[in-house]
CSV table of C-alpha atoms and ligand atoms in Angstrom, one decimal:
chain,number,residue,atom,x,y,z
A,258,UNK,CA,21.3,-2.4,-32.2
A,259,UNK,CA,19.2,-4.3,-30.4
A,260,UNK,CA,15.5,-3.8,-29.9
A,261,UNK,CA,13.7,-2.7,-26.9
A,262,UNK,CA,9.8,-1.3,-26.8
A,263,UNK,CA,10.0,1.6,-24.5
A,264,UNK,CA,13.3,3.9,-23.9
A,265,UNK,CA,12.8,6.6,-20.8
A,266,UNK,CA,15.7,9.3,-21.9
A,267,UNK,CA,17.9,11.5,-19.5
A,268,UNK,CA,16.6,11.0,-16.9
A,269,UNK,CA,17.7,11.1,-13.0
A,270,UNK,CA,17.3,7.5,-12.2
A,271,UNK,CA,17.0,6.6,-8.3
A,272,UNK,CA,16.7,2.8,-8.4
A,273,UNK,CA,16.7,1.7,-4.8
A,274,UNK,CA,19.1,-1.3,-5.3
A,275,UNK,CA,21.2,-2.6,-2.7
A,276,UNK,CA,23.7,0.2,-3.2
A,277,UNK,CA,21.2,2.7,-3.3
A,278,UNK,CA,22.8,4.1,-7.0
A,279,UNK,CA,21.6,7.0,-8.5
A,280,UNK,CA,22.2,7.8,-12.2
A,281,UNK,CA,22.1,10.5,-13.5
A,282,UNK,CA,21.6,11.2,-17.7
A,283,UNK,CA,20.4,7.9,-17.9
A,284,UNK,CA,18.2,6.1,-20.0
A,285,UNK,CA,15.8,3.3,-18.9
A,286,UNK,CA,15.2,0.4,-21.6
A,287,UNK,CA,11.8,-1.5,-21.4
A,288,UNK,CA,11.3,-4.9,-23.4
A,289,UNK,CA,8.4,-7.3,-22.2
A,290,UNK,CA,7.1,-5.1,-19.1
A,291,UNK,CA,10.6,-5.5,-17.4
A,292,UNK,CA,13.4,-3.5,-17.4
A,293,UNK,CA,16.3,-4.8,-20.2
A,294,UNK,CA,18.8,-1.9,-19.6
A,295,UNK,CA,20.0,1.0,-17.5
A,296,UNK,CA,22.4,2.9,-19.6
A,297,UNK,CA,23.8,6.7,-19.6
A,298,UNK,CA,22.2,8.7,-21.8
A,299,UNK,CA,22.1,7.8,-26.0
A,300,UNK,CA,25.7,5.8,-25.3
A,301,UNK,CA,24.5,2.1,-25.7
A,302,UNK,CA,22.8,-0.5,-28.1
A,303,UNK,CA,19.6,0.2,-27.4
A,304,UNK,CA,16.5,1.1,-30.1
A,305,UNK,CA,12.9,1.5,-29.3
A,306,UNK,CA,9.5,2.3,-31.6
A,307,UNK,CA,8.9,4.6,-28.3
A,308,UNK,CA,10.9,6.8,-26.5
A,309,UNK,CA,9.9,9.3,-23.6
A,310,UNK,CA,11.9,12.5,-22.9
A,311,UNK,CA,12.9,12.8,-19.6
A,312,UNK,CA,14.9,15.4,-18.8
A,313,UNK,CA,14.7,16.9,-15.6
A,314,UNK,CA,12.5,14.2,-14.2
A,315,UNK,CA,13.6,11.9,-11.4
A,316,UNK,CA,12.7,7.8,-12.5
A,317,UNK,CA,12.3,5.7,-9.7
A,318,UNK,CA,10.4,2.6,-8.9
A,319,UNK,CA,6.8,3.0,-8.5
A,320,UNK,CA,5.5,3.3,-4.9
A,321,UNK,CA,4.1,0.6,-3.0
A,322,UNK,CA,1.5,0.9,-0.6
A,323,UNK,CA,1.2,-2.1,2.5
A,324,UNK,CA,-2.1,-1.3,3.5
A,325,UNK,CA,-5.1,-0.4,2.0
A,326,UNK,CA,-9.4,-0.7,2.0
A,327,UNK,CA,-9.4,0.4,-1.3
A,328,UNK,CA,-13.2,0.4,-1.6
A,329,UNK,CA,-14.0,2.9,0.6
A,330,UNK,CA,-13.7,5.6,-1.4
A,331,UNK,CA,-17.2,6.7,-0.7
A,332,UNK,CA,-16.6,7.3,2.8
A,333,UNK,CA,-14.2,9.8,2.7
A,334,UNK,CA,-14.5,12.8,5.1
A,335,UNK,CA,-18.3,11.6,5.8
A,336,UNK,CA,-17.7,11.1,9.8
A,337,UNK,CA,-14.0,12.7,10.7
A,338,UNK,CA,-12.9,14.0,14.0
A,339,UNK,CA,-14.0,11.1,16.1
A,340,UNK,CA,-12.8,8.3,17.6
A,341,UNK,CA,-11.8,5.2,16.2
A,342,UNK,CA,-14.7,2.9,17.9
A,343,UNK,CA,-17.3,6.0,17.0
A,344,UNK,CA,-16.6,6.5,13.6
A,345,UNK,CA,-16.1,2.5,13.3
A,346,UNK,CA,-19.6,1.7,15.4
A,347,UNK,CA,-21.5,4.1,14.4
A,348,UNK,CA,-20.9,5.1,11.1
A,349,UNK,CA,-18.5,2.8,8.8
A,350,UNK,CA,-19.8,-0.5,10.0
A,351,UNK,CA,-23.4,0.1,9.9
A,352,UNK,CA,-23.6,1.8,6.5
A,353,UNK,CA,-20.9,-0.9,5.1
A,354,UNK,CA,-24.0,-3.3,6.7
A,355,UNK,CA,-26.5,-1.9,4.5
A,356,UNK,CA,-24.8,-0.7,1.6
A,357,UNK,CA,-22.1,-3.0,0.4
A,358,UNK,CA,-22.8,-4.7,-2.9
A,359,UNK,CA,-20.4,-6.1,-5.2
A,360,UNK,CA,-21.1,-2.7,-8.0
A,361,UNK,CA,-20.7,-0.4,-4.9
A,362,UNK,CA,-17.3,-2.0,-4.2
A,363,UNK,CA,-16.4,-2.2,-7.7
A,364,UNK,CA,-17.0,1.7,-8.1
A,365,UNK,CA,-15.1,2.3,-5.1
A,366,UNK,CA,-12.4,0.3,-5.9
A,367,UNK,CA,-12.0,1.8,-9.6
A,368,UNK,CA,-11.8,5.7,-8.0
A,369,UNK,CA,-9.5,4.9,-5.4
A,370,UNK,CA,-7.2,2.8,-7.7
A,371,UNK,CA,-7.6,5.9,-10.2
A,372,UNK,CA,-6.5,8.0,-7.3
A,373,UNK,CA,-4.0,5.6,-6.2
A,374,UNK,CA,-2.1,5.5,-10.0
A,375,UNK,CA,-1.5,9.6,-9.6
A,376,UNK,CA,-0.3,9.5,-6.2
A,377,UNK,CA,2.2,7.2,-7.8
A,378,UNK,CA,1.3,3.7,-6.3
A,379,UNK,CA,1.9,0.8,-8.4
A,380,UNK,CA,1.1,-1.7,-6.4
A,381,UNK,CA,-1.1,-1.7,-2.9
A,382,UNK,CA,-1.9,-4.7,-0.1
A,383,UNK,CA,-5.9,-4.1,0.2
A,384,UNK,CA,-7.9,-5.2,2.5
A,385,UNK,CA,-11.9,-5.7,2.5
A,386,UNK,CA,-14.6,-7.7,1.2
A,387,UNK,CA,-15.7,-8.9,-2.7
A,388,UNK,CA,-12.2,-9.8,-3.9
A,389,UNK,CA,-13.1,-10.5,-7.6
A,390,UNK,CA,-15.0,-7.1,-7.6
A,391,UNK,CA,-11.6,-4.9,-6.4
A,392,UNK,CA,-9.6,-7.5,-8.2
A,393,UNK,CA,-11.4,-6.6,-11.7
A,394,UNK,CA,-11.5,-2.5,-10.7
A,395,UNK,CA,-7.6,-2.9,-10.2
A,396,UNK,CA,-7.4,-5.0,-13.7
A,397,UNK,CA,-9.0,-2.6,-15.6
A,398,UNK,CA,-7.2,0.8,-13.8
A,399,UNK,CA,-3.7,-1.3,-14.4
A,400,UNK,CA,-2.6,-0.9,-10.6
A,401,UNK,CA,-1.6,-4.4,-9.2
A,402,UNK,CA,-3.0,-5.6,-5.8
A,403,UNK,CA,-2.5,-8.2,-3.0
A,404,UNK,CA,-6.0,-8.6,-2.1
A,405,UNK,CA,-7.3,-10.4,0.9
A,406,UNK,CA,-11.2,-10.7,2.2
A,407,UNK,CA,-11.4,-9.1,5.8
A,408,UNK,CA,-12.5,-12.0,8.0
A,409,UNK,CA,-14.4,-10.7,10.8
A,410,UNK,CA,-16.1,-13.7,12.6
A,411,UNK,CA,-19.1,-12.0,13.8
A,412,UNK,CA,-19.7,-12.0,10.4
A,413,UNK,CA,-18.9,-14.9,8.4
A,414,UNK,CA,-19.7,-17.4,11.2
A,415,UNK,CA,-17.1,-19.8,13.2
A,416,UNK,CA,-17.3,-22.4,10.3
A,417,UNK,CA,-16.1,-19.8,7.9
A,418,UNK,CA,-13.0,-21.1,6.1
A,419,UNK,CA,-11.0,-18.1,4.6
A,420,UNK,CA,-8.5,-20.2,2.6
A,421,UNK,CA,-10.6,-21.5,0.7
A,422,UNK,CA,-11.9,-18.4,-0.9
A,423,UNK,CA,-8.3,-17.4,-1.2
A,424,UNK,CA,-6.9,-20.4,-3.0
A,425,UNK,CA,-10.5,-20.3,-5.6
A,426,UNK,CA,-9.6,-16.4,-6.4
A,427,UNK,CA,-6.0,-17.5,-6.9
A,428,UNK,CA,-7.0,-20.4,-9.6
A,429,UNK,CA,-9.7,-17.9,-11.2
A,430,UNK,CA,-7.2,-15.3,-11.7
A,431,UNK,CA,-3.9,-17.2,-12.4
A,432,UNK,CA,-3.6,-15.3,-15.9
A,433,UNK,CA,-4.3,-11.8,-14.6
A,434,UNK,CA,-0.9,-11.0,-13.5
A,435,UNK,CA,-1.7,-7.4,-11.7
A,436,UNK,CA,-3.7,-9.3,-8.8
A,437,UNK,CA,-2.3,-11.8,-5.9
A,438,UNK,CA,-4.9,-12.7,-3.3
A,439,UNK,CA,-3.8,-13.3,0.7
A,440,UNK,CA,-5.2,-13.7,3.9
A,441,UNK,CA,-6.9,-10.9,6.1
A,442,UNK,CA,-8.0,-12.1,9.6
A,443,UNK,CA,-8.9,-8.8,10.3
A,444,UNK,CA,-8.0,-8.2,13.5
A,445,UNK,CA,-7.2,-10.3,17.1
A,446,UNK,CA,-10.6,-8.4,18.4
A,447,UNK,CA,-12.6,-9.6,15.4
A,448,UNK,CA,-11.7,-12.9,15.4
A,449,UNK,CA,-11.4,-16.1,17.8
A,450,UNK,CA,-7.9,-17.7,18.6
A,451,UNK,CA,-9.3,-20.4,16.3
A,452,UNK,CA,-10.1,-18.6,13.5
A,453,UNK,CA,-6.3,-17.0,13.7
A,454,UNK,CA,-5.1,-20.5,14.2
A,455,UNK,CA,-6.9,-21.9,11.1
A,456,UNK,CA,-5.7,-18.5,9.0
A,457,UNK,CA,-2.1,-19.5,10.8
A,458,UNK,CA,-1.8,-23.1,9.0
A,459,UNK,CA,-3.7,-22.0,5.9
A,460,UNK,CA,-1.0,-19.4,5.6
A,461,UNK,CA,1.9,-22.0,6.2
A,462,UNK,CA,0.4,-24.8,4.1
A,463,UNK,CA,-0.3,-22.8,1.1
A,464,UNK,CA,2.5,-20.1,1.5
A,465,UNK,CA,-0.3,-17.3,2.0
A,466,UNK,CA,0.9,-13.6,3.2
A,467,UNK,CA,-1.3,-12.9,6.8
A,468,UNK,CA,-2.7,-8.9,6.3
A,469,UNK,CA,-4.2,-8.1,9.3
A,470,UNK,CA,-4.3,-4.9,11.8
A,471,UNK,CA,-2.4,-5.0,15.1
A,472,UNK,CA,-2.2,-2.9,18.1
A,473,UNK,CA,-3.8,0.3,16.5
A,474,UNK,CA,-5.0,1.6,19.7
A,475,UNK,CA,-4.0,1.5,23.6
A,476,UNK,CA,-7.4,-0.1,24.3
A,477,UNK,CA,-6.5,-3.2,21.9
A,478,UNK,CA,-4.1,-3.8,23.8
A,479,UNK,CA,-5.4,-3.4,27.2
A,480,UNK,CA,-8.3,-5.5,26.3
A,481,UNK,CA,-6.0,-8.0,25.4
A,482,UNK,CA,-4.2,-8.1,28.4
A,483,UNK,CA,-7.3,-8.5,30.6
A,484,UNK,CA,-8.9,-11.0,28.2
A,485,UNK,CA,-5.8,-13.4,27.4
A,486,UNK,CA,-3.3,-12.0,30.0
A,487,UNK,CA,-0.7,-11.3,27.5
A,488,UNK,CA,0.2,-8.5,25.1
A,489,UNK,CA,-1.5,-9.3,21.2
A,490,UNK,CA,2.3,-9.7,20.0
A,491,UNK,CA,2.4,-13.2,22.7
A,492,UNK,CA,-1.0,-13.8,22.1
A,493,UNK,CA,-0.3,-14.1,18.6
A,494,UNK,CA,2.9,-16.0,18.9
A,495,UNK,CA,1.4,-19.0,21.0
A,496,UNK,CA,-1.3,-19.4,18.4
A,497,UNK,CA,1.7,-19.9,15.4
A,498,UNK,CA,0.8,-16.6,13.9
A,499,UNK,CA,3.7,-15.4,14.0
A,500,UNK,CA,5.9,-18.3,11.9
A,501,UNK,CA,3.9,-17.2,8.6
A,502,UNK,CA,4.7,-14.3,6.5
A,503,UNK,CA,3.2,-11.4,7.8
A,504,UNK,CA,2.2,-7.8,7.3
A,505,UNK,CA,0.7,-6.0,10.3
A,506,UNK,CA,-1.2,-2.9,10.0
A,507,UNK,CA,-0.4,0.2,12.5
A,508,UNK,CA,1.7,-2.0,15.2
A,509,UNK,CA,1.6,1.8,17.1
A,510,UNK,CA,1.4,0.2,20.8
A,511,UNK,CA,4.4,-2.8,20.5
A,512,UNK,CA,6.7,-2.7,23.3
A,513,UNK,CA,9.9,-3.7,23.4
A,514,UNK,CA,9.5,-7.4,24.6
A,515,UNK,CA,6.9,-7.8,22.0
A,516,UNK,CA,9.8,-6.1,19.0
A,517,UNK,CA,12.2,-8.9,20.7
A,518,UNK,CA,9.8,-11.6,19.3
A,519,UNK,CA,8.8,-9.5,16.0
A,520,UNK,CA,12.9,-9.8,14.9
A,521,UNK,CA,13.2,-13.4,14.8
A,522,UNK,CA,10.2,-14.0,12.8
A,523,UNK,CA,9.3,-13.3,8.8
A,524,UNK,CA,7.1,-10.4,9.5
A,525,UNK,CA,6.9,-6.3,8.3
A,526,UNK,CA,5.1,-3.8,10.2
A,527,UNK,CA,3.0,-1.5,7.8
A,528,UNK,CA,2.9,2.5,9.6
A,529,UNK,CA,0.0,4.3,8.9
A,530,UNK,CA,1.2,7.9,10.1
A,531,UNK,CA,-1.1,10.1,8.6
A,532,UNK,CA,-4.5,7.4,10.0
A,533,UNK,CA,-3.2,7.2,13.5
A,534,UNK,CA,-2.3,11.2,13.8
A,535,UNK,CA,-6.0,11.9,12.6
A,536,UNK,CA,-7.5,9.2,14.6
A,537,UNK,CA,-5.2,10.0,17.7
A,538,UNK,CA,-4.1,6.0,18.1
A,539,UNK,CA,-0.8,7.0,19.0
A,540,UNK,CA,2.5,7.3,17.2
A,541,UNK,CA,4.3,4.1,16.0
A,542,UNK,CA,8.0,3.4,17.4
A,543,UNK,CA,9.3,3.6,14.5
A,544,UNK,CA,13.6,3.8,16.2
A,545,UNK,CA,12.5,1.0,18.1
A,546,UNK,CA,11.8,-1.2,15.3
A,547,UNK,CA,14.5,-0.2,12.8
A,548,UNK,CA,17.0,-1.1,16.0
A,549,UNK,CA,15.2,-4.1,16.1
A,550,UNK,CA,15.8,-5.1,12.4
A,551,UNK,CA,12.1,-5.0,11.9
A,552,UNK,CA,10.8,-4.7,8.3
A,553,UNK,CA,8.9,-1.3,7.9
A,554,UNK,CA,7.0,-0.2,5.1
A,555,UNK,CA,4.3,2.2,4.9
A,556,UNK,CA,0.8,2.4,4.0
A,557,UNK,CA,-1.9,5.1,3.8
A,558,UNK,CA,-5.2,2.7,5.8
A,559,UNK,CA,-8.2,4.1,3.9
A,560,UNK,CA,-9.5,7.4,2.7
A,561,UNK,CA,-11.8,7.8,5.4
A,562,UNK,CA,-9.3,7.7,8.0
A,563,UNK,CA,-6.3,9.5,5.8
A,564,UNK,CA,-8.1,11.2,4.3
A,565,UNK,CA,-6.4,10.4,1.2
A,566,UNK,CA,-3.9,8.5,-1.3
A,567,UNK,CA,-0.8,10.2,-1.1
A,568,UNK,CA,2.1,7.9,-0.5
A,569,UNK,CA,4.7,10.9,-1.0
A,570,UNK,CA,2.9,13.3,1.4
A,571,UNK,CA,2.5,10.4,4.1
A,572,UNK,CA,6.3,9.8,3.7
A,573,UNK,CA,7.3,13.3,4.4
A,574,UNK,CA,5.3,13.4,7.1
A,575,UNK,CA,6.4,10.3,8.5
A,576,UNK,CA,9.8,10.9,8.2
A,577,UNK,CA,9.9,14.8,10.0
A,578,UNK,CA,7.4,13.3,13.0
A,579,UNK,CA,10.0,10.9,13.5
A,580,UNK,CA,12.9,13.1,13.3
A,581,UNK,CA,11.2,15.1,16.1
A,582,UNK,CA,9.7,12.3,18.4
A,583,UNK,CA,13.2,11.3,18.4
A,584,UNK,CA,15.3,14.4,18.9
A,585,UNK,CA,17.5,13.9,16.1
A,586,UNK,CA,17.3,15.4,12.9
A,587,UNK,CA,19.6,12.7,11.2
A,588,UNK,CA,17.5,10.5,12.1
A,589,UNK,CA,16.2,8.4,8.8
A,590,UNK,CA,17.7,10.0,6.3
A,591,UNK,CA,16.0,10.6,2.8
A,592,UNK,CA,17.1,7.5,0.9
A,593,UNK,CA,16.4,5.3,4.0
A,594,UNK,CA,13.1,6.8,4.6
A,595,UNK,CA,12.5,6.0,0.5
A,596,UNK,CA,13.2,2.5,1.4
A,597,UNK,CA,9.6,2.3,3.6
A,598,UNK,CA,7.6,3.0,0.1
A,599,UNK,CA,9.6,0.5,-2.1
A,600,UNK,CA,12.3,-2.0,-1.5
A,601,UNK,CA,10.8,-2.1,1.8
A,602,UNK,CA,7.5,-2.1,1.0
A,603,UNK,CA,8.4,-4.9,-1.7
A,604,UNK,CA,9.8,-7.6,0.6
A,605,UNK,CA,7.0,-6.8,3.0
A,606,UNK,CA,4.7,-8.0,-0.2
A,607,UNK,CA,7.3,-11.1,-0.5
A,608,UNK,CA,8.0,-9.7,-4.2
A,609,UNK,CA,11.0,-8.2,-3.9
A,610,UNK,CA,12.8,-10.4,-6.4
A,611,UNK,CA,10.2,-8.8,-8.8
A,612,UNK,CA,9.5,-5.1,-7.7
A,613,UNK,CA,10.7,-2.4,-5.1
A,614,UNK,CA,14.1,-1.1,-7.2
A,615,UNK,CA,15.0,-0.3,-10.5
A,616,UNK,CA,17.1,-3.0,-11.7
A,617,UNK,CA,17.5,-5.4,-14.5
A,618,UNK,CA,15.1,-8.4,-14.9
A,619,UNK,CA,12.8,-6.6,-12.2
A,620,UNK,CA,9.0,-5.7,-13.8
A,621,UNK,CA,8.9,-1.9,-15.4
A,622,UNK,CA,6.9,-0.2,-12.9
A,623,UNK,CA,8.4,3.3,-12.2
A,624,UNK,CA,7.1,7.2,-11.9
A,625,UNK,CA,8.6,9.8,-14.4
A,626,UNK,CA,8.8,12.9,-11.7
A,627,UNK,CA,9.0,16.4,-13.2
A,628,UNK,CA,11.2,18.5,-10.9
A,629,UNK,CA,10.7,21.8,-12.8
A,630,UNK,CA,8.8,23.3,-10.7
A,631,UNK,CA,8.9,26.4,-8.0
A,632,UNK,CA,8.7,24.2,-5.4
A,633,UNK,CA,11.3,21.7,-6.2
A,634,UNK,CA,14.3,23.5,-7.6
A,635,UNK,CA,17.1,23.6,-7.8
A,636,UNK,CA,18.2,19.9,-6.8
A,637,UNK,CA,21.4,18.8,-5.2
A,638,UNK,CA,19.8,15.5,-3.6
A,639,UNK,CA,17.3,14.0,-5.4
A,640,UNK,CA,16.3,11.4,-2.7
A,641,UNK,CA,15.8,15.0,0.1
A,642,UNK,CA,14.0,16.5,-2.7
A,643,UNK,CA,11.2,13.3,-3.4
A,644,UNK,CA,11.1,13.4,0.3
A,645,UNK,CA,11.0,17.4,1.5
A,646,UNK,CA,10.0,19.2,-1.5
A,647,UNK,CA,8.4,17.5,-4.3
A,648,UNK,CA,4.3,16.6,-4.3
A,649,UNK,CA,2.6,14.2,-5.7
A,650,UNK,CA,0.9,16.3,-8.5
A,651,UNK,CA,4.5,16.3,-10.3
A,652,UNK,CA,4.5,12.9,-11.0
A,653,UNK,CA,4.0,13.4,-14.7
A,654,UNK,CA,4.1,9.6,-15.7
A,655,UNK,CA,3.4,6.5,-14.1
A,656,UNK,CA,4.0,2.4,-15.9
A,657,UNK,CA,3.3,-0.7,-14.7
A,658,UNK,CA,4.5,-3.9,-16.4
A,659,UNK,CA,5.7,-1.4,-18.9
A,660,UNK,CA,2.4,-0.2,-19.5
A,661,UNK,CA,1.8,3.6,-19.0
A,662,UNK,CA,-1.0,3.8,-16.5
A,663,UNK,CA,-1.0,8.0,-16.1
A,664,UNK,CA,0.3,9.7,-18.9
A,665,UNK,CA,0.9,13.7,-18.7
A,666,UNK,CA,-1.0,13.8,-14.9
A,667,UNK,CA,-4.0,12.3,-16.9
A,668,UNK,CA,-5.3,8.6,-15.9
A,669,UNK,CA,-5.3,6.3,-19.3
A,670,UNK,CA,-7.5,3.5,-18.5
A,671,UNK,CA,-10.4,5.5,-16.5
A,672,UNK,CA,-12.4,8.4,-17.7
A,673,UNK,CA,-11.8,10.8,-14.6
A,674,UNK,CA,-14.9,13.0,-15.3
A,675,UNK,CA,-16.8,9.6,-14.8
A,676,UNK,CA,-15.1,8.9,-11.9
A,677,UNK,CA,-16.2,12.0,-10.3
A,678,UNK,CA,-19.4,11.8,-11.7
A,679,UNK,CA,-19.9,8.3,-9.9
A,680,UNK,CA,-18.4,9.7,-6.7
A,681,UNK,CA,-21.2,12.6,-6.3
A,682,UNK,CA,-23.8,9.8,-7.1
A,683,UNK,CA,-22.4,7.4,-4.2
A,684,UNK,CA,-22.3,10.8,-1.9
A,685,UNK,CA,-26.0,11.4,-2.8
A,686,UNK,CA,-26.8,7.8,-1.8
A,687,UNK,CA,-24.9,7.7,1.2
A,688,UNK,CA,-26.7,10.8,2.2
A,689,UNK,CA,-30.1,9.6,1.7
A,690,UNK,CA,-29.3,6.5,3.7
A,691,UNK,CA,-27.8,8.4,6.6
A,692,UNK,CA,-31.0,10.6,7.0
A,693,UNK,CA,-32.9,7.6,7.0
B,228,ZN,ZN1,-7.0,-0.6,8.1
């Protein structure tokens, strides 16, 4: 026999490999944090001091989300049903002006990783400011994180040198394998063509992803145009954005000369459905890009514009919208759609050699989904089910690096009563400050 530490039993294994395999009354053998074996059920060599029953539970790789502001937590449903340059002017930016401190962000960051770990994501791209205080909220929740430092200009001054910060954070954290820093320039209207240039070469020289948000809105655009004289897609492009490894938030208002220079270059566009439907920014052309070749992935933008975590509810969403917008309800399919929350998502990140599928050698970060429930039986496809039918309260279990992160629906490194405890103070705070 040989010995493993973790064995997941019977279980309906959807690993999101390159053929897509699903196995059914499998097991899934963890040694190390990484996944030693995928074998049918009790018929192999395989011995373990732990083993997890799961049968009628669907095993597939943990989700990962492509873009995030984890910290915001505390802003969640405090100015809704406005517009984007409202509720950014006049509410987030001003009380992010006089409230941010490195404890608020920590606090934030520790509920919405909480909340992030039983929606089922493993892994998310944030974007926002105080990386070691988000980086040491993820640590201790066990949810790993690319975490970049928004650089907004206005802010941090011409002078300001974002790689720097990246490549210290990078050093101080080398052993702390759950976090990954990058760059954030956080957007073409926040920062000057030289501070995108500098974040261009940083990016290139020290092999950097670039997370920042792109055509979100029809006014970004047109502004663009009238400032620059080209669309932000060019505009980026001319400045050598485009020939470093890039994930660009929203990309709703791309058109198709802009997707022609998207498809040569090494970029992923993240599609925040549920943010731009509630914000009205548009709807993302999604067809366009996938006949393009364009990377897609998805992520859920933050709680106050979402106005939550839910990877798996975004997805279904995503995929129906799209399915109507385009007349055709064969249009991506389950298991494709499944794609934009892992493998996708993965080599968006640049780690899919590492994460994104269930398959040997890759890290052990999976969801244990219970399917025995009203809503989700019986099953003759378990990719249309995850997709259609099953909601994120049924994922039972969650692991990452091997580790189990929610066990039984119930968060193991964070005390949830004290996270909503902490979440009523922030709310009386924010409150107080608002009267003000
Ligand atoms: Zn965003």
């Amino acid at each position: 026999m040989k010995q493993a530490d973790l064995i997941i039993s019977g279980a309906t294994i959807l690993s999101m490999d390159a053929e897509l395999a699903v196995h059914q009354d499998h097991d899934l053998i963890v040694t190390d944090g990484k996944i030693s074996a995928i074998e049918p059920q009790g018929k192999h060599i395989w011995q373990a001091q732990e083993t997890l029953d799961a049968q009628h539970c669907i095993v597939m790789p943990g989700l990962i989300n492509t873009h995030s502001h984890l910290p915001m937590s505390w802003f969640r449903g405090l100015a809704d049903d406005l517009p984007l340059d409202i509720w950014l002017n006049h509410y987030i930016w001003p009380l992010e002006a006089r409230l941010l401190s490195k404890s608020f962000i920590y606090d934030a960051t520790l509920f919405g990783a909480g909340e992030m770990l039983k929606s089922g994501i493993t892994m998310t791209n944030d974007m926002y400011f105080e990386m070691s205080a988000i980086a040491d909220a993820c640590i201790k929740a066990g949810l790993r994180a690319l975490i970049s430092e928004a650089v907004i200009e206005a802010k941090m001054g011409a002078d300001y040198r974002p790689s720097l910060l990246v490549l210290k954070y990078k050093d101080l954290y080398q052993d702390q394998p759950l976090v990954d820093f990058s760059l954030a320039p956080h957007a073409i209207y926040t920062c000057s063509g030289d501070m995108l240039r500098r974040c261009a070469q940083a990016a290139k020289e020290h092999d950097l992803l670039i997370h920042i948000h792109l055509s979100e809105t029809a006014a970004e655009v047109e502004n663009c145009l009238r400032e620059r004289g080209k669309r932000p897609v060019h505009y980026l492009n001319d400045i050598g954005l485009l020939e470093a490894r890039c994930v660009f938030a929203h990309g709703v208002h791309i058109d198709a000369g802009e997707m022609e220079v998207l498809q040569q270059k090494p970029v992923s566009i993240s599609i925040c459905t549920d943010s731009n439907l509630k914000l009205a920014s548009g709807l993302a052309p999604i067809k366009a890009y996938l006949d393009h070749g364009i990377n897609l992935s998805l992520g859920t933008d933050s709680v106050a514009s979402n106005n939550d975590l839910d990877l798996l509810g975004e997805l279904s969403t995503t995929a129906k919208l799209h399915k109507a917008l385009n007349n055709d309800p064969a249009f991506l399919p389950a298991i494709e759609a499944l794609k934009l929350v892992t493998i996708n998502a993965a080599r968006a990140l640049g780690v899919e050699d590492r994460r994104g599928s269930l398959e040997i050698g890759k890290d052990a970060d999976f969801l244990v989904i219970d399917t025995q429930s009203l809503n989700s039986m019986p099953i003759y496809e378990p990719a249309s089910q995850l997709v259609y039918a099953i909601n994120s309260r049924q994922i039972r279990d969650v692991f990452v690096a091997g580790k189990q992160v929610v066990k039984e629906q119930r968060l193991v490194n964070l005390d949830e009563a004290e996270l909503l405890q902490t979440a009523t103070r922030y709310a009386t705070m924010i409150k107080e400050e608002l009267s003000k």
